[in-house]
Amino acid sequence: MRLFQGCAYRPYSGAMQTLDPGDPAALADEVASRFEQLHGRPPQAVVAAPGRVNLIGEHLDYNGGLCLPMALPHATYAAVAARDDDVVTVTSGQADDRFEGRLDALGPGDVSGWAAYAAGVLWAMREDGWDLTGCDVVVESRVPVGAGLSSSAAIECSVALGAVTLAGVEADGAVRSRLVRACMRAEAEVAGAPTGGMDQAVALFARAEAALLLDCRDWSMRQVPWAPAAAGLALLVVDTRASHALTDGGYGARRRDCEDAARRLGVELLRDVDDPQAALAELADDERVHQRVRHVFTELDRVRRTVELLDAGDMDGIGPLLTASHLSLRDDYEVSCEELDVVVETALDTGALGARMTGGGFGGSAIALVRADAVEDVAAAVSDAYDGRGWPAPGLLTAPPSAGARRLR
Ligand code: GLA
């Protein structure tokens, strides 16, 4: 789709960053001038919201568990201005992918495709009591689509923050929490992806040099020190280029298995289980559900151990936990795929301290924790592994933990 033309990968050629996040100030200027060309007036504001990777804590958000995502430097930029009628337009930076609708027709069933993420948020915000006017929005994304790096949450959160800015409201923590909810509703009810809120929360609350520990039981959060570069490490992100869509059945089926298991165990969410061993014994008659729930319990434990290590300044130490998370997602939760497994195995064989799929799975991206001086070796080995199998080249990025959604001008 032309909307995201800005994020084409360059082939790997010994230089790691195959997908440039761009300079935020320059990108803000670019999207502002596109806005002016299209609408004949300057935008009132330009905001940005980032994509993310999750360090650990996968498929735990909708179980009320813990997860530990961080923002990427790759973001979606949105230039916005109010209109004096009730029309909403959302246009790509390339101007040929345009949505137009009335404020009262942006809800479930009214909008489809990528526009559901943008327009759906305005619907969900109005449902939450926001008094919005019509507006023009021009978006430009540097977050690759379908890569499991939360391009959809980046669109939602940029539009949400843009709308709040137009409403003249300061985006403090309480407002951002409301926006997380609105973006989740838009994604579930308008776009049809029943996701768990981690992506929107990190897009709106991330800080540079930190990972966000999210407790999805009560939505409390804490910034956990995470600055791999300072420890001579790097987080390598590999977009497998294998297809990934959360509106397909696999994600929803996992979620339903967990909800059914919680019902059987007499709790609201799997997080509420006090005695995991007893709960697993109770589910022993259903092998699939037993496996899914075992992943949830063991992953929760891995997140806690990861956070303890990071709080103690031991970044190297988390490697084995990342790898164990991958194995659990592969074998118990069954959301990995051949490409993800090849990336993880190749990275580990080339000396990565740990590696795992990140995000929903079924394709998408993997992360590898590597020594800074080994990044090129791991990237080259992964590229070779792909080449040897005749697969299209993977997308490669290093990911310094970056800032969450913010106003740029
Ligand atoms: C996707 C969803 C998130 C989360 C992850 C798995 O990214 O959008 O809410 O459930 O999958 O951890």
Tab-separated table of C-alpha atoms and ligand atoms in Angstrom:
chain	number	residue	atom	x	y	z
A	1	MET	CA	0.000	0.000	0.000
A	2	ARG	CA	1.381	3.347	-1.040
A	3	LEU	CA	0.680	4.855	2.347
A	4	PHE	CA	3.744	3.183	3.703
A	5	GLN	CA	6.036	3.685	0.777
A	6	GLY	CA	8.393	5.576	3.049
A	7	CYS	CA	9.445	2.388	4.777
A	8	ALA	CA	10.988	0.263	2.046
A	9	TYR	CA	13.911	-1.853	3.203
A	10	ARG	CA	17.348	-1.457	1.698
A	11	PRO	CA	19.103	-4.788	1.116
A	12	TYR	CA	21.594	-5.806	3.787
A	13	SER	CA	25.057	-4.871	2.618
A	14	GLY	CA	27.139	-5.057	5.736
A	15	ALA	CA	25.493	-1.929	7.144
A	16	MET	CA	22.982	-2.916	9.772
A	17	GLN	CA	20.163	-0.444	9.492
A	18	THR	CA	18.247	-1.704	6.480
A	19	LEU	CA	15.262	0.393	7.521
A	20	ASP	CA	16.118	3.967	8.399
A	21	PRO	CA	13.927	5.441	11.161
A	22	GLY	CA	14.685	8.896	9.748
A	23	ASP	CA	15.214	12.105	11.663
A	24	PRO	CA	12.025	12.974	13.606
A	25	ALA	CA	12.314	16.738	13.073
A	26	ALA	CA	12.886	16.319	9.332
A	27	LEU	CA	10.026	13.836	9.018
A	28	ALA	CA	7.735	16.186	10.937
A	29	ASP	CA	8.592	18.968	8.469
A	30	GLU	CA	7.987	16.625	5.557
A	31	VAL	CA	4.556	15.510	6.700
A	32	ALA	CA	3.671	19.142	7.536
A	33	SER	CA	4.506	20.289	4.020
A	34	ARG	CA	2.538	17.394	2.523
A	35	PHE	CA	-0.377	18.515	4.652
A	36	GLU	CA	-0.066	22.065	3.404
A	37	GLN	CA	0.121	20.957	-0.232
A	38	LEU	CA	-2.975	18.820	0.165
A	39	HIS	CA	-5.113	21.096	2.276
A	40	GLY	CA	-3.888	24.555	1.382
A	41	ARG	CA	-3.195	25.435	5.020
A	42	PRO	CA	-0.561	24.390	7.529
A	43	PRO	CA	-1.366	21.704	10.126
A	44	GLN	CA	-2.067	22.835	13.684
A	45	ALA	CA	0.199	20.139	15.061
A	46	VAL	CA	2.461	17.248	14.081
A	47	VAL	CA	2.690	14.273	16.419
A	48	ALA	CA	4.479	10.928	16.267
A	49	ALA	CA	3.820	7.517	17.817
A	50	PRO	CA	6.366	4.682	17.682
A	51	GLY	CA	6.307	1.011	16.766
A	52	ARG	CA	7.535	-1.427	19.406
A	53	VAL	CA	9.209	-4.687	20.194
A	54	ASN	CA	8.340	-6.682	23.266
A	55	LEU	CA	11.398	-7.844	25.198
A	56	ILE	CA	9.473	-10.555	26.989
A	57	GLY	CA	5.980	-11.350	28.266
A	58	GLU	CA	4.251	-12.578	25.120
A	59	HIS	CA	0.532	-13.284	24.913
A	60	LEU	CA	0.194	-12.207	28.509
A	61	ASP	CA	-1.572	-8.866	28.120
A	62	TYR	CA	-5.027	-10.334	27.472
A	63	ASN	CA	-4.439	-12.740	30.363
A	64	GLY	CA	-3.908	-9.859	32.779
A	65	GLY	CA	-0.198	-10.685	32.984
A	66	LEU	CA	3.047	-8.742	32.756
A	67	CYS	CA	4.884	-7.662	29.635
A	68	LEU	CA	8.010	-5.646	28.971
A	69	PRO	CA	7.869	-3.809	25.636
A	70	MET	CA	9.994	-0.890	24.430
A	71	ALA	CA	9.471	1.667	21.676
A	72	LEU	CA	11.383	1.608	18.397
A	73	PRO	CA	12.873	4.742	16.867
A	74	HIS	CA	10.598	3.985	13.887
A	75	ALA	CA	7.346	5.924	14.206
A	76	THR	CA	4.191	7.056	12.445
A	77	TYR	CA	3.986	10.814	11.943
A	78	ALA	CA	0.605	12.554	11.793
A	79	ALA	CA	-0.058	16.159	10.785
A	80	VAL	CA	-3.491	17.318	11.937
A	81	ALA	CA	-5.813	20.329	11.731
A	82	ALA	CA	-9.422	20.849	12.757
A	83	ARG	CA	-12.182	21.462	10.211
A	84	ASP	CA	-15.293	23.533	10.734
A	85	ASP	CA	-17.594	20.693	9.696
A	86	ASP	CA	-17.998	17.070	10.821
A	87	VAL	CA	-15.904	15.526	8.065
A	88	VAL	CA	-12.774	13.502	8.778
A	89	THR	CA	-10.144	12.932	6.113
A	90	VAL	CA	-7.090	10.741	6.558
A	91	THR	CA	-4.508	10.770	3.795
A	92	SER	CA	-1.224	9.035	3.237
A	93	GLY	CA	1.920	11.031	2.643
A	94	GLN	CA	1.626	9.959	-0.992
A	95	ALA	CA	-1.892	11.380	-1.321
A	96	ASP	CA	-3.468	8.518	-3.239
A	97	ASP	CA	-4.692	6.555	-0.263
A	98	ARG	CA	-7.379	8.737	1.186
A	99	PHE	CA	-10.222	8.080	3.571
A	100	GLU	CA	-13.123	10.463	4.008
A	101	GLY	CA	-16.120	10.025	6.294
A	102	ARG	CA	-18.419	11.875	8.682
A	103	LEU	CA	-17.688	11.842	12.397
A	104	ASP	CA	-20.840	9.887	13.170
A	105	ALA	CA	-20.005	7.147	10.651
A	106	LEU	CA	-16.574	5.951	11.751
A	107	GLY	CA	-17.604	3.011	13.891
A	108	PRO	CA	-17.850	-0.768	13.536
A	109	GLY	CA	-18.970	-1.729	10.055
A	110	ASP	CA	-18.471	1.777	8.645
A	111	VAL	CA	-14.750	1.662	7.889
A	112	SER	CA	-12.437	-1.067	6.618
A	113	GLY	CA	-8.781	-1.533	5.713
A	114	TRP	CA	-6.039	0.660	7.185
A	115	ALA	CA	-8.477	3.542	7.700
A	116	ALA	CA	-10.240	1.490	10.381
A	117	TYR	CA	-7.250	2.042	12.658
A	118	ALA	CA	-7.191	5.803	12.133
A	119	ALA	CA	-10.891	6.620	11.864
A	120	GLY	CA	-11.880	3.929	14.389
A	121	VAL	CA	-9.908	5.729	17.080
A	122	LEU	CA	-11.928	8.905	16.587
A	123	TRP	CA	-15.100	6.838	16.918
A	124	ALA	CA	-13.818	5.198	20.122
A	125	MET	CA	-12.745	8.556	21.567
A	126	ARG	CA	-16.206	9.992	20.968
A	127	GLU	CA	-17.715	6.902	22.636
A	128	ASP	CA	-15.478	7.781	25.595
A	129	GLY	CA	-16.946	11.253	25.757
A	130	TRP	CA	-14.415	13.318	23.812
A	131	ASP	CA	-16.015	16.254	22.013
A	132	LEU	CA	-14.253	16.116	18.651
A	133	THR	CA	-14.710	18.229	15.556
A	134	GLY	CA	-14.044	17.106	11.998
A	135	CYS	CA	-10.375	17.108	11.103
A	136	ASP	CA	-7.851	16.541	8.349
A	137	VAL	CA	-5.058	14.084	9.083
A	138	VAL	CA	-2.011	13.266	6.968
A	139	VAL	CA	0.033	10.273	8.123
A	140	GLU	CA	3.420	8.991	7.100
A	141	SER	CA	4.791	5.813	8.649
A	142	ARG	CA	8.293	4.545	9.196
A	143	VAL	CA	7.023	1.453	11.000
A	144	PRO	CA	6.941	-1.474	8.574
A	145	VAL	CA	3.470	-2.928	8.087
A	146	GLY	CA	2.805	-6.602	8.791
A	147	ALA	CA	6.157	-6.965	10.537
A	148	GLY	CA	4.722	-7.523	14.006
A	149	LEU	CA	6.185	-4.176	15.099
A	150	SER	CA	2.828	-2.569	15.865
A	151	SER	CA	2.366	-0.334	12.873
A	152	SER	CA	-1.359	-0.385	13.622
A	153	ALA	CA	-0.946	0.853	17.200
A	154	ALA	CA	1.414	3.539	15.885
A	155	ILE	CA	-1.293	4.823	13.532
A	156	GLU	CA	-3.985	4.629	16.207
A	157	CYS	CA	-1.897	6.389	18.836
A	158	SER	CA	-0.672	9.113	16.484
A	159	VAL	CA	-4.239	9.909	15.426
A	160	ALA	CA	-5.425	9.787	19.053
A	161	LEU	CA	-2.693	12.141	20.241
A	162	GLY	CA	-3.370	14.410	17.252
A	163	ALA	CA	-7.072	14.595	18.166
A	164	VAL	CA	-6.281	15.386	21.816
A	165	THR	CA	-3.922	18.125	20.705
A	166	LEU	CA	-6.631	19.630	18.493
A	167	ALA	CA	-9.015	19.490	21.454
A	168	GLY	CA	-6.519	21.658	23.358
A	169	VAL	CA	-6.053	19.053	26.080
A	170	GLU	CA	-2.697	18.260	27.612
A	171	ALA	CA	-1.736	14.616	27.060
A	172	ASP	CA	-0.888	13.759	30.669
A	173	GLY	CA	-0.824	10.246	32.085
A	174	ALA	CA	-4.566	10.104	32.764
A	175	VAL	CA	-5.381	11.242	29.224
A	176	ARG	CA	-2.914	8.763	27.762
A	177	SER	CA	-4.543	5.935	29.733
A	178	ARG	CA	-7.899	6.865	28.229
A	179	LEU	CA	-6.300	6.892	24.789
A	180	VAL	CA	-4.887	3.396	25.324
A	181	ARG	CA	-8.448	2.180	25.966
A	182	ALA	CA	-9.850	4.045	22.951
A	183	CYS	CA	-7.159	2.650	20.662
A	184	MET	CA	-7.824	-0.869	21.967
A	185	ARG	CA	-11.532	-0.456	21.278
A	186	ALA	CA	-10.855	0.825	17.767
A	187	GLU	CA	-8.617	-2.131	17.060
A	188	ALA	CA	-10.999	-4.725	18.489
A	189	GLU	CA	-14.336	-3.320	17.400
A	190	VAL	CA	-13.613	-1.405	14.196
A	191	ALA	CA	-10.545	-3.185	12.771
A	192	GLY	CA	-11.583	-6.607	14.146
A	193	ALA	CA	-8.290	-7.521	15.860
A	194	PRO	CA	-8.993	-8.540	19.490
A	195	THR	CA	-5.555	-7.519	20.777
A	196	GLY	CA	-4.585	-7.034	24.395
A	197	GLY	CA	-3.404	-3.422	24.816
A	198	MET	CA	0.347	-3.851	25.188
A	199	ASP	CA	1.132	-2.147	21.872
A	200	GLN	CA	-0.989	0.929	22.510
A	201	ALA	CA	0.288	1.275	26.085
A	202	VAL	CA	3.928	1.237	25.059
A	203	ALA	CA	3.316	3.556	22.097
A	204	LEU	CA	1.810	6.109	24.478
A	205	PHE	CA	3.969	5.611	27.583
A	206	ALA	CA	7.443	4.525	26.422
A	207	ARG	CA	10.561	6.436	27.425
A	208	ALA	CA	14.010	6.354	25.867
A	209	GLU	CA	16.564	4.163	27.671
A	210	ALA	CA	13.845	2.090	29.294
A	211	ALA	CA	11.514	-0.812	28.808
A	212	LEU	CA	7.969	-0.463	30.075
A	213	LEU	CA	6.885	-3.024	32.646
A	214	LEU	CA	3.157	-3.248	32.167
A	215	ASP	CA	0.906	-4.990	34.603
A	216	CYS	CA	-2.102	-5.749	32.454
A	217	ARG	CA	-4.168	-6.753	35.511
A	218	ASP	CA	-4.525	-3.201	36.790
A	219	TRP	CA	-2.654	-1.338	34.006
A	220	SER	CA	-0.048	-0.027	36.396
A	221	MET	CA	3.339	0.487	34.820
A	222	ARG	CA	6.957	1.163	35.637
A	223	GLN	CA	9.964	2.158	33.551
A	224	VAL	CA	12.679	-0.502	33.856
A	225	PRO	CA	16.266	0.509	33.021
A	226	TRP	CA	17.123	-0.900	29.624
A	227	ALA	CA	20.033	0.679	27.791
A	228	PRO	CA	21.793	-2.163	25.983
A	229	ALA	CA	24.320	0.125	24.270
A	230	ALA	CA	25.676	1.242	27.648
A	231	ALA	CA	26.410	-2.411	28.445
A	232	GLY	CA	28.149	-3.088	25.108
A	233	LEU	CA	25.056	-4.865	23.781
A	234	ALA	CA	22.575	-4.312	20.998
A	235	LEU	CA	19.083	-5.516	20.319
A	236	LEU	CA	18.858	-6.742	16.767
A	237	VAL	CA	15.363	-6.845	15.270
A	238	VAL	CA	14.756	-9.146	12.327
A	239	ASP	CA	11.574	-8.776	10.309
A	240	THR	CA	11.134	-12.263	8.896
A	241	ARG	CA	8.959	-10.894	6.047
A	242	ALA	CA	6.676	-13.850	6.727
A	243	SER	CA	3.039	-12.801	6.684
A	244	HIS	CA	1.429	-11.856	9.938
A	245	ALA	CA	-2.124	-10.683	10.552
A	246	LEU	CA	-3.863	-10.553	13.907
A	247	THR	CA	-7.260	-10.537	12.266
A	248	ASP	CA	-6.604	-14.129	11.145
A	249	GLY	CA	-7.973	-16.837	13.401
A	250	GLY	CA	-4.799	-17.957	15.219
A	251	TYR	CA	-4.541	-15.058	17.633
A	252	GLY	CA	-8.228	-15.096	18.543
A	253	ALA	CA	-8.150	-18.884	18.998
A	254	ARG	CA	-5.276	-18.602	21.524
A	255	ARG	CA	-7.138	-15.922	23.354
A	256	ARG	CA	-10.317	-18.000	23.503
A	257	ASP	CA	-8.393	-21.020	24.821
A	258	CYS	CA	-7.072	-18.868	27.658
A	259	GLU	CA	-10.466	-17.395	28.442
A	260	ASP	CA	-12.083	-20.840	28.457
A	261	ALA	CA	-9.353	-22.136	30.753
A	262	ALA	CA	-9.846	-19.201	33.126
A	263	ARG	CA	-13.572	-19.937	33.252
A	264	ARG	CA	-12.894	-23.582	33.980
A	265	LEU	CA	-10.519	-22.627	36.761
A	266	GLY	CA	-13.049	-20.206	38.230
A	267	VAL	CA	-10.977	-17.050	37.752
A	268	GLU	CA	-11.546	-13.977	35.616
A	269	LEU	CA	-8.088	-13.997	34.060
A	270	LEU	CA	-5.289	-16.587	34.104
A	271	ARG	CA	-3.187	-14.068	36.038
A	272	ASP	CA	-5.542	-14.590	38.985
A	273	VAL	CA	-4.576	-18.242	39.406
A	274	ASP	CA	-2.849	-18.684	42.792
A	275	ASP	CA	-1.539	-22.177	42.347
A	276	PRO	CA	-0.284	-22.777	38.786
A	277	GLN	CA	0.640	-26.416	39.420
A	278	ALA	CA	-2.816	-27.288	40.711
A	279	ALA	CA	-4.405	-25.389	37.812
A	280	LEU	CA	-2.313	-27.298	35.270
A	281	ALA	CA	-3.263	-30.594	36.914
A	282	GLU	CA	-6.901	-29.614	36.587
A	283	LEU	CA	-6.489	-28.947	32.866
A	284	ALA	CA	-4.563	-32.151	32.191
A	285	ASP	CA	-7.409	-33.715	30.197
A	286	ASP	CA	-7.115	-31.145	27.404
A	287	GLU	CA	-3.622	-31.232	25.992
A	288	ARG	CA	-3.879	-28.122	23.841
A	289	VAL	CA	-5.330	-25.920	26.555
A	290	HIS	CA	-2.874	-27.357	29.067
A	291	GLN	CA	0.024	-26.289	26.829
A	292	ARG	CA	-1.382	-22.806	26.257
A	293	VAL	CA	-1.862	-22.225	29.966
A	294	ARG	CA	1.569	-23.616	30.774
A	295	HIS	CA	3.057	-20.991	28.468
A	296	VAL	CA	1.156	-18.253	30.286
A	297	PHE	CA	2.407	-19.390	33.708
A	298	THR	CA	6.022	-19.972	32.712
A	299	GLU	CA	6.169	-16.720	30.730
A	300	LEU	CA	4.875	-14.752	33.703
A	301	ASP	CA	7.706	-16.214	35.763
A	302	ARG	CA	10.243	-15.332	33.033
A	303	VAL	CA	9.086	-11.716	32.951
A	304	ARG	CA	9.532	-11.428	36.715
A	305	ARG	CA	13.028	-12.899	36.516
A	306	THR	CA	13.947	-10.642	33.579
A	307	VAL	CA	12.870	-7.553	35.484
A	308	GLU	CA	14.848	-8.630	38.561
A	309	LEU	CA	17.965	-8.993	36.428
A	310	LEU	CA	17.473	-5.643	34.686
A	311	ASP	CA	16.832	-3.893	38.000
A	312	ALA	CA	20.125	-5.381	39.179
A	313	GLY	CA	21.874	-4.067	36.053
A	314	ASP	CA	22.491	-7.547	34.616
A	315	MET	CA	21.543	-7.150	30.955
A	316	ASP	CA	23.585	-10.122	29.749
A	317	GLY	CA	21.738	-12.336	32.197
A	318	ILE	CA	18.385	-12.027	30.445
A	319	GLY	CA	19.557	-13.884	27.307
A	320	PRO	CA	18.572	-17.399	28.418
A	321	LEU	CA	15.151	-16.143	29.506
A	322	LEU	CA	14.530	-14.662	26.041
A	323	THR	CA	15.430	-17.966	24.441
A	324	ALA	CA	13.285	-19.950	26.862
A	325	SER	CA	10.391	-17.646	26.004
A	326	HIS	CA	10.831	-18.476	22.338
A	327	LEU	CA	10.802	-22.208	22.980
A	328	SER	CA	7.641	-21.894	25.022
A	329	LEU	CA	5.952	-19.848	22.287
A	330	ARG	CA	7.099	-22.363	19.705
A	331	ASP	CA	6.227	-25.561	21.534
A	332	ASP	CA	3.474	-24.710	24.016
A	333	TYR	CA	1.714	-21.704	22.526
A	334	GLU	CA	2.427	-22.769	18.921
A	335	VAL	CA	2.615	-19.270	17.458
A	336	SER	CA	6.079	-19.443	15.898
A	337	CYS	CA	6.825	-20.353	12.286
A	338	GLU	CA	9.768	-21.700	10.296
A	339	GLU	CA	11.207	-18.255	9.520
A	340	LEU	CA	11.111	-17.149	13.163
A	341	ASP	CA	12.722	-20.399	14.287
A	342	VAL	CA	15.481	-20.074	11.682
A	343	VAL	CA	16.251	-16.512	12.778
A	344	VAL	CA	16.373	-17.500	16.450
A	345	GLU	CA	18.518	-20.603	15.848
A	346	THR	CA	20.903	-18.770	13.528
A	347	ALA	CA	21.305	-15.866	15.936
A	348	LEU	CA	22.027	-18.244	18.833
A	349	ASP	CA	24.481	-20.259	16.716
A	350	THR	CA	26.286	-17.007	15.904
A	351	GLY	CA	26.724	-16.077	19.537
A	352	ALA	CA	23.575	-14.143	20.445
A	353	LEU	CA	23.026	-14.145	24.216
A	354	GLY	CA	19.343	-14.860	23.659
A	355	ALA	CA	16.744	-14.632	20.919
A	356	ARG	CA	13.003	-14.943	20.531
A	357	MET	CA	10.035	-14.111	18.388
A	358	THR	CA	8.379	-10.874	19.458
A	359	GLY	CA	4.743	-9.814	19.128
A	360	GLY	CA	1.820	-12.000	18.198
A	361	GLY	CA	3.778	-14.479	16.071
A	362	PHE	CA	2.759	-16.458	12.963
A	363	GLY	CA	5.448	-14.475	11.142
A	364	GLY	CA	6.430	-10.939	12.036
A	365	SER	CA	9.699	-10.210	13.801
A	366	ALA	CA	12.287	-11.767	16.076
A	367	ILE	CA	14.732	-10.065	18.431
A	368	ALA	CA	18.259	-11.118	19.342
A	369	LEU	CA	20.358	-9.764	22.204
A	370	VAL	CA	23.908	-9.596	20.888
A	371	ARG	CA	27.242	-8.101	21.853
A	372	ALA	CA	27.636	-4.812	19.993
A	373	ASP	CA	30.707	-6.079	18.147
A	374	ALA	CA	28.847	-9.178	16.944
A	375	VAL	CA	25.830	-7.431	15.427
A	376	GLU	CA	27.199	-7.550	11.901
A	377	ASP	CA	28.090	-11.237	12.199
A	378	VAL	CA	24.634	-12.173	13.393
A	379	ALA	CA	22.969	-10.008	10.737
A	380	ALA	CA	25.137	-11.552	8.016
A	381	ALA	CA	24.464	-15.090	9.270
A	382	VAL	CA	20.704	-14.499	9.311
A	383	SER	CA	20.843	-12.998	5.814
A	384	ASP	CA	22.866	-15.998	4.595
A	385	ALA	CA	20.443	-18.437	6.198
A	386	TYR	CA	17.618	-16.725	4.328
A	387	ASP	CA	19.535	-16.660	1.094
A	388	GLY	CA	20.343	-20.362	1.381
A	389	ARG	CA	16.640	-21.152	1.635
A	390	GLY	CA	15.676	-18.905	-1.260
A	391	TRP	CA	13.600	-16.645	1.027
A	392	PRO	CA	13.255	-12.895	0.394
A	393	ALA	CA	15.843	-10.935	2.399
A	394	PRO	CA	14.878	-10.198	6.012
A	395	GLY	CA	14.528	-6.630	7.313
A	396	LEU	CA	17.229	-5.818	9.858
A	397	LEU	CA	17.276	-3.066	12.406
A	398	THR	CA	18.973	-2.270	15.656
A	399	ALA	CA	16.610	-0.930	18.238
A	400	PRO	CA	17.718	1.598	20.829
A	401	PRO	CA	14.834	2.000	23.320
A	402	SER	CA	13.072	5.159	22.145
A	403	ALA	CA	10.486	7.720	23.203
A	404	GLY	CA	6.721	7.204	23.178
A	405	ALA	CA	4.074	9.287	21.425
A	406	ARG	CA	4.776	12.999	21.486
A	407	ARG	CA	4.054	16.296	19.818
A	408	LEU	CA	6.844	17.418	17.503
A	409	ARG	CA	5.508	20.787	16.319
B	1	GLA	C1	0.055	-8.599	19.441
B	1	GLA	C2	-1.087	-7.891	20.175
B	1	GLA	C3	-0.695	-7.608	21.622
B	1	GLA	C4	-0.144	-8.851	22.308
B	1	GLA	C5	0.901	-9.552	21.431
B	1	GLA	C6	1.350	-10.851	22.009
B	1	GLA	O1	1.130	-7.740	19.315
B	1	GLA	O2	-1.390	-6.689	19.535
B	1	GLA	O3	-1.808	-7.081	22.310
B	1	GLA	O4	-1.191	-9.729	22.659
B	1	GLA	O5	0.421	-9.771	20.130
B	1	GLA	O6	2.049	-10.642	23.184
